[in-house]
C-alpha atoms as an extended CHARMM CRD file, in Angstrom:
* protein
*
       231  EXT
         1         1  MET       CA              6.7430000000      -13.6190000000       89.9610000000  PROA      1               0.0000000000
         2         2  ALA       CA              7.8200000000      -17.2210000000       90.3770000000  PROA      2               0.0000000000
         3         3  ALA       CA             10.8530000000      -18.2740000000       89.2540000000  PROA      3               0.0000000000
         4         4  ILE       CA              9.5610000000      -21.0510000000       87.1410000000  PROA      4               0.0000000000
         5         5  ASP       CA              6.3550000000      -21.8880000000       85.4080000000  PROA      5               0.0000000000
         6         6  LEU       CA              4.5710000000      -24.3130000000       87.2390000000  PROA      6               0.0000000000
         7         7  GLY       CA              2.6620000000      -25.5880000000       84.5510000000  PROA      7               0.0000000000
         8         8  ARG       CA              5.5500000000      -26.3660000000       82.5570000000  PROA      8               0.0000000000
         9         9  LEU       CA              7.0190000000      -28.1660000000       85.9330000000  PROA      9               0.0000000000
        10        10  GLN       CA              3.9200000000      -30.3650000000       85.6920000000  PROA      10              0.0000000000
        11        11  THR       CA              4.4360000000      -31.2760000000       82.0740000000  PROA      11              0.0000000000
        12        12  VAL       CA              7.9180000000      -32.1520000000       82.2630000000  PROA      12              0.0000000000
        13        13  PHE       CA              7.5530000000      -34.5040000000       85.1180000000  PROA      13              0.0000000000
        14        14  LEU       CA              4.4590000000      -36.0730000000       83.7020000000  PROA      14              0.0000000000
        15        15  GLY       CA              7.0210000000      -36.7530000000       80.7700000000  PROA      15              0.0000000000
        16        16  ILE       CA              9.3140000000      -38.6180000000       82.5340000000  PROA      16              0.0000000000
        17        17  ASP       CA              6.6950000000      -40.5680000000       84.4260000000  PROA      17              0.0000000000
        18        18  MET       CA              6.8570000000      -38.7120000000       87.7610000000  PROA      18              0.0000000000
        19        19  PRO       CA              3.4110000000      -36.9940000000       88.4300000000  PROA      19              0.0000000000
        20        20  LEU       CA              3.7060000000      -34.2280000000       91.1470000000  PROA      20              0.0000000000
        21        21  SER       CA              1.2990000000      -33.9050000000       93.7430000000  PROA      21              0.0000000000
        22        22  GLY       CA              0.2170000000      -30.4750000000       94.6850000000  PROA      22              0.0000000000
        23        23  GLU       CA              2.5650000000      -30.3020000000       97.7080000000  PROA      23              0.0000000000
        24        24  GLN       CA              5.4970000000      -31.3180000000       95.4820000000  PROA      24              0.0000000000
        25        25  ILE       CA              4.7720000000      -28.5610000000       93.2200000000  PROA      25              0.0000000000
        26        26  ALA       CA              4.9170000000      -26.1050000000       95.7530000000  PROA      26              0.0000000000
        27        27  SER       CA              8.1950000000      -27.1370000000       97.3060000000  PROA      27              0.0000000000
        28        28  PHE       CA              9.7840000000      -27.2690000000       93.8760000000  PROA      28              0.0000000000
        29        29  ALA       CA              8.5220000000      -23.6790000000       93.3830000000  PROA      29              0.0000000000
        30        30  THR       CA              9.6460000000      -22.5370000000       96.7900000000  PROA      30              0.0000000000
        31        31  TYR       CA             13.2880000000      -23.9690000000       96.2270000000  PROA      31              0.0000000000
        32        32  ALA       CA             13.4950000000      -22.4040000000       93.0210000000  PROA      32              0.0000000000
        33        33  ASP       CA             12.4300000000      -19.0940000000       94.3700000000  PROA      33              0.0000000000
        34        34  MET       CA             15.1500000000      -19.3750000000       96.8820000000  PROA      34              0.0000000000
        35        35  LEU       CA             17.8960000000      -20.4940000000       94.4500000000  PROA      35              0.0000000000
        36        36  VAL       CA             17.3030000000      -17.5850000000       92.2500000000  PROA      36              0.0000000000
        37        37  GLU       CA             17.0860000000      -15.1440000000       95.0990000000  PROA      37              0.0000000000
        38        38  LYS       CA             20.2030000000      -16.5220000000       96.7020000000  PROA      38              0.0000000000
        39        39  ASN       CA             21.9830000000      -16.6550000000       93.5470000000  PROA      39              0.0000000000
        40        40  LYS       CA             21.7450000000      -12.5760000000       93.3360000000  PROA      40              0.0000000000
        41        41  VAL       CA             24.3230000000      -12.3980000000       96.2940000000  PROA      41              0.0000000000
        42        42  MET       CA             26.2960000000      -15.7740000000       95.8510000000  PROA      42              0.0000000000
        43        43  ASN       CA             27.3990000000      -18.0280000000       92.8660000000  PROA      43              0.0000000000
        44        44  LEU       CA             25.0830000000      -21.2450000000       93.1150000000  PROA      44              0.0000000000
        45        45  THR       CA             24.4830000000      -21.8630000000       89.7470000000  PROA      45              0.0000000000
        46        46  ALA       CA             24.8610000000      -20.4360000000       86.0910000000  PROA      46              0.0000000000
        47        47  VAL       CA             21.1870000000      -21.6560000000       85.3760000000  PROA      47              0.0000000000
        48        48  THR       CA             18.4600000000      -19.4710000000       86.4040000000  PROA      48              0.0000000000
        49        49  ASP       CA             15.7050000000      -19.3880000000       83.7460000000  PROA      49              0.0000000000
        50        50  SER       CA             12.4610000000      -21.1800000000       84.3380000000  PROA      50              0.0000000000
        51        51  GLU       CA             13.0860000000      -23.7680000000       81.4900000000  PROA      51              0.0000000000
        52        52  GLY       CA             16.7900000000      -24.6680000000       82.5650000000  PROA      52              0.0000000000
        53        53  ILE       CA             15.9780000000      -24.9790000000       86.2190000000  PROA      53              0.0000000000
        54        54  ILE       CA             12.8220000000      -27.2840000000       85.4260000000  PROA      54              0.0000000000
        55        55  VAL       CA             14.9880000000      -29.4290000000       83.1130000000  PROA      55              0.0000000000
        56        56  LYS       CA             18.6620000000      -29.0740000000       83.9270000000  PROA      56              0.0000000000
        57        57  HSD       CA             18.2790000000      -28.9110000000       87.5360000000  PROA      57              0.0000000000
        58        58  PHE       CA             15.0180000000      -30.5160000000       88.7200000000  PROA      58              0.0000000000
        59        59  ALA       CA             14.4250000000      -33.1190000000       86.0470000000  PROA      59              0.0000000000
        60        60  ASP       CA             18.0730000000      -34.0270000000       85.6390000000  PROA      60              0.0000000000
        61        61  SER       CA             18.4590000000      -34.6560000000       89.3910000000  PROA      61              0.0000000000
        62        62  CYS       CA             15.1750000000      -37.0700000000       89.6280000000  PROA      62              0.0000000000
        63        63  LEU       CA             15.5880000000      -39.1490000000       86.4690000000  PROA      63              0.0000000000
        64        64  PRO       CA             17.9700000000      -41.4820000000       88.0240000000  PROA      64              0.0000000000
        65        65  LEU       CA             15.1890000000      -42.7010000000       90.4620000000  PROA      65              0.0000000000
        66        66  GLY       CA             13.2830000000      -43.9020000000       87.7560000000  PROA      66              0.0000000000
        67        67  ILE       CA             16.3840000000      -45.6390000000       86.2060000000  PROA      67              0.0000000000
        68        68  GLU       CA             17.9830000000      -47.2930000000       89.5550000000  PROA      68              0.0000000000
        69        69  ASN       CA             16.1500000000      -48.8450000000       92.1900000000  PROA      69              0.0000000000
        70        70  VAL       CA             16.8110000000      -46.9410000000       95.5880000000  PROA      70              0.0000000000
        71        71  PRO       CA             14.9850000000      -48.8500000000       98.4410000000  PROA      71              0.0000000000
        72        72  HSD       CA             12.6360000000      -47.3740000000      100.6730000000  PROA      72              0.0000000000
        73        73  GLY       CA             13.7380000000      -45.1120000000      103.5750000000  PROA      73              0.0000000000
        74        74  ALA       CA             17.4000000000      -45.2150000000      102.0680000000  PROA      74              0.0000000000
        75        75  THR       CA             19.9580000000      -43.2610000000      103.6900000000  PROA      75              0.0000000000
        76        76  LEU       CA             21.6250000000      -40.9360000000      101.2560000000  PROA      76              0.0000000000
        77        77  ILE       CA             24.4470000000      -38.4910000000      101.1810000000  PROA      77              0.0000000000
        78        78  ASP       CA             24.9620000000      -36.0450000000       98.2930000000  PROA      78              0.0000000000
        79        79  VAL       CA             28.7450000000      -35.4210000000       97.9960000000  PROA      79              0.0000000000
        80        80  GLY       CA             29.7560000000      -31.9830000000       97.0790000000  PROA      80              0.0000000000
        81        81  THR       CA             26.0520000000      -31.0860000000       96.6590000000  PROA      81              0.0000000000
        82        82  GLY       CA             26.3510000000      -27.4760000000       95.7400000000  PROA      82              0.0000000000
        83        83  ALA       CA             23.0350000000      -25.8200000000       95.5730000000  PROA      83              0.0000000000
        84        84  GLY       CA             21.2770000000      -29.2470000000       96.5530000000  PROA      84              0.0000000000
        85        85  PHE       CA             21.3330000000      -31.0650000000       93.3340000000  PROA      85              0.0000000000
        86        86  PRO       CA             20.4470000000      -34.0790000000       93.0290000000  PROA      86              0.0000000000
        87        87  SER       CA             19.5610000000      -35.0840000000       96.3930000000  PROA      87              0.0000000000
        88        88  ILE       CA             16.9110000000      -32.0680000000       97.4450000000  PROA      88              0.0000000000
        89        89  PRO       CA             14.4970000000      -32.7710000000       93.9540000000  PROA      89              0.0000000000
        90        90  MET       CA             15.1910000000      -36.6170000000       94.9410000000  PROA      90              0.0000000000
        91        91  LYS       CA             13.8860000000      -35.8070000000       98.2620000000  PROA      91              0.0000000000
        92        92  ILE       CA             10.8160000000      -33.7350000000       97.0380000000  PROA      92              0.0000000000
        93        93  VAL       CA              9.7400000000      -36.4680000000       95.0670000000  PROA      93              0.0000000000
        94        94  ARG       CA             10.7390000000      -39.3220000000       97.3640000000  PROA      94              0.0000000000
        95        95  SER       CA              9.7880000000      -38.3220000000      101.0320000000  PROA      95              0.0000000000
        96        96  ASP       CA             10.9970000000      -41.5390000000      102.6560000000  PROA      96              0.0000000000
        97        97  LEU       CA             14.4330000000      -40.8610000000      101.7930000000  PROA      97              0.0000000000
        98        98  GLN       CA             16.9250000000      -39.6170000000      104.7030000000  PROA      98              0.0000000000
        99        99  ILE       CA             19.3350000000      -37.2350000000      103.1280000000  PROA      99              0.0000000000
       100       100  THR       CA             22.5930000000      -35.8930000000      104.1740000000  PROA      100             0.0000000000
       101       101  LEU       CA             24.0590000000      -32.7660000000      102.0370000000  PROA      101             0.0000000000
       102       102  LEU       CA             27.6470000000      -32.2940000000      102.4450000000  PROA      102             0.0000000000
       103       103  ASP       CA             29.3650000000      -29.0000000000      100.9180000000  PROA      103             0.0000000000
       104       104  SER       CA             32.8690000000      -27.4620000000      101.6430000000  PROA      104             0.0000000000
       105       105  LEU       CA             31.4420000000      -23.9560000000      101.3710000000  PROA      105             0.0000000000
       106       106  ASN       CA             29.9890000000      -22.9520000000      104.4470000000  PROA      106             0.0000000000
       107       107  LYS       CA             27.7940000000      -20.4950000000      102.8230000000  PROA      107             0.0000000000
       108       108  ARG       CA             26.2920000000      -22.8090000000      100.3030000000  PROA      108             0.0000000000
       109       109  VAL       CA             25.6090000000      -25.2710000000      103.5730000000  PROA      109             0.0000000000
       110       110  ASN       CA             23.8370000000      -22.3680000000      105.3560000000  PROA      110             0.0000000000
       111       111  PHE       CA             21.6610000000      -21.9820000000      102.1530000000  PROA      111             0.0000000000
       112       112  LEU       CA             20.8350000000      -25.6330000000      102.2480000000  PROA      112             0.0000000000
       113       113  ARG       CA             19.9940000000      -25.5520000000      105.8370000000  PROA      113             0.0000000000
       114       114  ASP       CA             17.2750000000      -22.3990000000      104.8640000000  PROA      114             0.0000000000
       115       115  VAL       CA             15.8250000000      -24.8350000000      102.0940000000  PROA      115             0.0000000000
       116       116  SER       CA             15.8080000000      -27.9310000000      104.0700000000  PROA      116             0.0000000000
       117       117  ASP       CA             14.0210000000      -25.8430000000      106.9670000000  PROA      117             0.0000000000
       118       118  ALA       CA             11.4420000000      -24.0520000000      104.4710000000  PROA      118             0.0000000000
       119       119  LEU       CA             10.4280000000      -27.4960000000      102.6610000000  PROA      119             0.0000000000
       120       120  ASN       CA             10.5130000000      -29.3260000000      106.1170000000  PROA      120             0.0000000000
       121       121  LEU       CA             13.0310000000      -31.7850000000      104.5360000000  PROA      121             0.0000000000
       122       122  GLY       CA             14.7020000000      -32.9750000000      107.7130000000  PROA      122             0.0000000000
       123       123  ALA       CA             17.9750000000      -32.8620000000      105.7160000000  PROA      123             0.0000000000
       124       124  GLU       CA             21.4420000000      -33.1880000000      107.6740000000  PROA      124             0.0000000000
       125       125  CYS       CA             23.3570000000      -30.4150000000      106.2800000000  PROA      125             0.0000000000
       126       126  ILE       CA             27.3840000000      -30.8070000000      106.6890000000  PROA      126             0.0000000000
       127       127  HSD       CA             30.2000000000      -28.3830000000      106.1460000000  PROA      127             0.0000000000
       128       128  SER       CA             33.1990000000      -30.4350000000      105.3070000000  PROA      128             0.0000000000
       129       129  ARG       CA             35.4180000000      -31.3140000000      102.4540000000  PROA      129             0.0000000000
       130       130  ALA       CA             34.5870000000      -34.7110000000      101.0970000000  PROA      130             0.0000000000
       131       131  GLU       CA             38.1470000000      -36.2370000000      101.9960000000  PROA      131             0.0000000000
       132       132  ASP       CA             37.7800000000      -34.9760000000      105.7480000000  PROA      132             0.0000000000
       133       133  GLY       CA             34.1410000000      -36.3130000000      106.2890000000  PROA      133             0.0000000000
       134       134  ALA       CA             34.9250000000      -39.9380000000      105.0650000000  PROA      134             0.0000000000
       135       135  ARG       CA             37.0310000000      -39.9640000000      108.2830000000  PROA      135             0.0000000000
       136       136  THR       CA             34.4880000000      -39.2280000000      110.6200000000  PROA      136             0.0000000000
       137       137  ASP       CA             31.3870000000      -41.3530000000      111.7970000000  PROA      137             0.0000000000
       138       138  LEU       CA             30.1170000000      -40.6340000000      108.2340000000  PROA      138             0.0000000000
       139       139  ARG       CA             32.0400000000      -43.4610000000      106.7260000000  PROA      139             0.0000000000
       140       140  GLU       CA             30.4060000000      -46.2940000000      105.4470000000  PROA      140             0.0000000000
       141       141  ALA       CA             27.1760000000      -45.2500000000      107.1130000000  PROA      141             0.0000000000
       142       142  PHE       CA             24.7540000000      -44.5660000000      104.0020000000  PROA      142             0.0000000000
       143       143  ASP       CA             22.9230000000      -47.1700000000      101.4030000000  PROA      143             0.0000000000
       144       144  VAL       CA             23.2900000000      -44.3090000000       98.7000000000  PROA      144             0.0000000000
       145       145  ALA       CA             25.8130000000      -41.9020000000       97.5150000000  PROA      145             0.0000000000
       146       146  THR       CA             25.0210000000      -39.4690000000       94.7950000000  PROA      146             0.0000000000
       147       147  ALA       CA             27.2150000000      -36.9220000000       93.1350000000  PROA      147             0.0000000000
       148       148  ARG       CA             26.3910000000      -34.7340000000       90.0910000000  PROA      148             0.0000000000
       149       149  ALA       CA             29.7720000000      -32.9890000000       89.2830000000  PROA      149             0.0000000000
       150       150  VAL       CA             32.2880000000      -32.1200000000       86.6860000000  PROA      150             0.0000000000
       151       151  ALA       CA             35.1150000000      -34.1750000000       88.0230000000  PROA      151             0.0000000000
       152       152  ARG       CA             36.3020000000      -37.3590000000       86.6130000000  PROA      152             0.0000000000
       153       153  LEU       CA             34.6000000000      -40.4650000000       87.6310000000  PROA      153             0.0000000000
       154       154  SER       CA             37.8920000000      -41.8580000000       89.1040000000  PROA      154             0.0000000000
       155       155  VAL       CA             37.8420000000      -38.8890000000       91.4380000000  PROA      155             0.0000000000
       156       156  LEU       CA             34.6300000000      -38.9080000000       92.2740000000  PROA      156             0.0000000000
       157       157  SER       CA             34.6710000000      -42.6540000000       93.0330000000  PROA      157             0.0000000000
       158       158  GLU       CA             37.2520000000      -41.8950000000       95.5540000000  PROA      158             0.0000000000
       159       159  TYR       CA             35.6780000000      -39.1650000000       97.3030000000  PROA      159             0.0000000000
       160       160  CYS       CA             32.2020000000      -41.0840000000       97.3920000000  PROA      160             0.0000000000
       161       161  LEU       CA             32.7710000000      -44.6450000000       97.7600000000  PROA      161             0.0000000000
       162       162  PRO       CA             34.1250000000      -44.3460000000      101.3510000000  PROA      162             0.0000000000
       163       163  TYR       CA             30.8940000000      -43.0790000000      102.2700000000  PROA      163             0.0000000000
       164       164  VAL       CA             28.5400000000      -46.2090000000      100.9850000000  PROA      164             0.0000000000
       165       165  LYS       CA             27.9450000000      -49.3180000000      103.1210000000  PROA      165             0.0000000000
       166       166  PRO       CA             29.0030000000      -52.6350000000      101.6240000000  PROA      166             0.0000000000
       167       167  GLY       CA             25.8860000000      -53.7050000000       99.8160000000  PROA      167             0.0000000000
       168       168  GLY       CA             25.1550000000      -50.0860000000       98.7690000000  PROA      168             0.0000000000
       169       169  LYS       CA             25.6090000000      -48.1570000000       95.9830000000  PROA      169             0.0000000000
       170       170  PHE       CA             26.9940000000      -44.8360000000       94.3990000000  PROA      170             0.0000000000
       171       171  LEU       CA             25.1430000000      -43.1480000000       91.7750000000  PROA      171             0.0000000000
       172       172  ALA       CA             27.1020000000      -40.9200000000       89.6010000000  PROA      172             0.0000000000
       173       173  LEU       CA             24.9880000000      -38.4650000000       87.2710000000  PROA      173             0.0000000000
       174       174  LYS       CA             27.5470000000      -37.7540000000       84.2250000000  PROA      174             0.0000000000
       175       175  GLY       CA             27.1600000000      -36.2740000000       80.8390000000  PROA      175             0.0000000000
       176       176  SER       CA             27.5350000000      -38.0520000000       77.4750000000  PROA      176             0.0000000000
       177       177  ASP       CA             30.2040000000      -39.5260000000       75.8480000000  PROA      177             0.0000000000
       178       178  CYS       CA             31.9400000000      -40.7070000000       79.2990000000  PROA      178             0.0000000000
       179       179  ARG       CA             32.7940000000      -44.5540000000       78.1550000000  PROA      179             0.0000000000
       180       180  GLU       CA             36.6250000000      -43.7210000000       78.1030000000  PROA      180             0.0000000000
       181       181  GLU       CA             36.4060000000      -42.0070000000       81.6840000000  PROA      181             0.0000000000
       182       182  ILE       CA             34.4070000000      -44.9980000000       82.7440000000  PROA      182             0.0000000000
       183       183  GLU       CA             37.0390000000      -47.3260000000       81.6200000000  PROA      183             0.0000000000
       184       184  THR       CA             39.9050000000      -45.0830000000       83.2810000000  PROA      184             0.0000000000
       185       185  ALA       CA             38.0920000000      -45.3520000000       86.6560000000  PROA      185             0.0000000000
       186       186  GLU       CA             37.3430000000      -49.2730000000       86.7580000000  PROA      186             0.0000000000
       187       187  PRO       CA             40.8620000000      -50.0240000000       88.4040000000  PROA      187             0.0000000000
       188       188  ILE       CA             40.5330000000      -47.5770000000       91.0780000000  PROA      188             0.0000000000
       189       189  ILE       CA             36.8880000000      -48.2540000000       91.6220000000  PROA      189             0.0000000000
       190       190  ALA       CA             37.9190000000      -51.9670000000       92.3550000000  PROA      190             0.0000000000
       191       191  LYS       CA             40.6530000000      -50.5590000000       94.8680000000  PROA      191             0.0000000000
       192       192  LEU       CA             37.8550000000      -48.7580000000       96.5680000000  PROA      192             0.0000000000
       193       193  GLY       CA             35.9020000000      -52.1050000000       97.0040000000  PROA      193             0.0000000000
       194       194  GLY       CA             33.3420000000      -51.1240000000       94.1450000000  PROA      194             0.0000000000
       195       195  LYS       CA             32.3740000000      -52.4620000000       90.8640000000  PROA      195             0.0000000000
       196       196  ILE       CA             30.2940000000      -51.0640000000       88.1580000000  PROA      196             0.0000000000
       197       197  ALA       CA             26.9880000000      -52.6710000000       87.8820000000  PROA      197             0.0000000000
       198       198  ASN       CA             25.0360000000      -50.7440000000       85.3090000000  PROA      198             0.0000000000
       199       199  ILE       CA             25.6710000000      -47.9540000000       82.8280000000  PROA      199             0.0000000000
       200       200  VAL       CA             22.6430000000      -46.2340000000       81.5250000000  PROA      200             0.0000000000
       201       201  GLU       CA             22.9570000000      -43.3610000000       78.9480000000  PROA      201             0.0000000000
       202       202  TYR       CA             19.4240000000      -41.4290000000       78.4770000000  PROA      202             0.0000000000
       203       203  SER       CA             18.3590000000      -37.9910000000       77.5160000000  PROA      203             0.0000000000
       204       204  LEU       CA             16.6950000000      -35.1800000000       79.2650000000  PROA      204             0.0000000000
       205       205  PRO       CA             13.5660000000      -33.8310000000       77.8930000000  PROA      205             0.0000000000
       206       206  ASN       CA             15.3180000000      -31.0900000000       76.0570000000  PROA      206             0.0000000000
       207       207  GLY       CA             17.5010000000      -33.8280000000       74.4400000000  PROA      207             0.0000000000
       208       208  ASP       CA             20.8230000000      -33.4490000000       76.3710000000  PROA      208             0.0000000000
       209       209  GLY       CA             22.8440000000      -36.7060000000       76.8400000000  PROA      209             0.0000000000
       210       210  ARG       CA             23.1890000000      -38.2100000000       80.1270000000  PROA      210             0.0000000000
       211       211  THR       CA             24.8970000000      -41.1350000000       81.8260000000  PROA      211             0.0000000000
       212       212  LEU       CA             23.8870000000      -42.7980000000       85.1730000000  PROA      212             0.0000000000
       213       213  VAL       CA             26.8780000000      -44.8960000000       86.2860000000  PROA      213             0.0000000000
       214       214  VAL       CA             25.7770000000      -47.1080000000       89.1460000000  PROA      214             0.0000000000
       215       215  ILE       CA             28.6320000000      -48.6290000000       91.2320000000  PROA      215             0.0000000000
       216       216  GLU       CA             27.8590000000      -51.2910000000       93.9220000000  PROA      216             0.0000000000
       217       217  LYS       CA             29.9740000000      -51.3890000000       96.9800000000  PROA      217             0.0000000000
       218       218  VAL       CA             31.1360000000      -54.9700000000       97.2210000000  PROA      218             0.0000000000
       219       219  SER       CA             33.6000000000      -54.6480000000      100.2460000000  PROA      219             0.0000000000
       220       220  PRO       CA             34.8270000000      -52.0190000000      102.7120000000  PROA      220             0.0000000000
       221       221  THR       CA             37.0040000000      -49.3460000000      101.2910000000  PROA      221             0.0000000000
       222       222  GLY       CA             40.7960000000      -49.4720000000      102.3830000000  PROA      222             0.0000000000
       223       223  LYS       CA             41.5780000000      -46.8500000000      105.1220000000  PROA      223             0.0000000000
       224       224  GLU       CA             44.2270000000      -45.3290000000      103.0880000000  PROA      224             0.0000000000
       225       225  TYR       CA             41.4690000000      -43.7710000000      101.0200000000  PROA      225             0.0000000000
       226       226  PRO       CA             40.2340000000      -41.0750000000      100.3250000000  PROA      226             0.0000000000
       227       227  ARG       CA             43.7350000000      -39.5340000000       99.7840000000  PROA      227             0.0000000000
       228       228  ARG       CA             43.9230000000      -35.9360000000      100.6200000000  PROA      228             0.0000000000
       229       229  VAL       CA             44.9460000000      -35.1330000000       97.2580000000  PROA      229             0.0000000000
       230       230  VAL       CA             43.0420000000      -37.3040000000       94.5070000000  PROA      230             0.0000000000
       231       231  LYS       CA             44.6760000000      -37.3160000000       91.1120000000  PROA      231             0.0000000000
């Protein structure tokens, strides 16, 4: 039995103005099946029901592509990607993107490689802590960085902005009611060579509130960042 209702998947993506091809539907179906199966033996996600996967993982990951322009062929790094969100759903709907998935847990990275191979995504999957990867040739090598994480924006920015080229952007996928968090993060974002370019509040198809924070990289990040221990 398939992990997700494919008719519901089509309906949800039509509702967010992202109609899916048959190939894209098949890719999402395979991804969901692999996610649910692997979740039986390791902790990838607490959300494993069909509706939750479709709305809280797949649609949530892709909605920013309809809000913020991501250039054709952009290089994108997903920092602390976990089970592959938001970058794998983004890649399924935007095959032109060149994605790199970075995570600190090797078992998750192995799962991501399996998904990339199964879906022919061509993703680069890297086992590294965010603060270590940013001190390699990955530093300032990407047009876009993404993160969909519970960490505060000030912490996420220090982990993610060092990967972004000047002229690129960091897309932070946050929940609702994060204005205070954004205000607190602004000084550190400036120190990292970034500036907040846009804040967009929206809702998932189930009504859950979300906020997309778009941070432009306006100058190189100082060599002292990211720090080993980010507060």
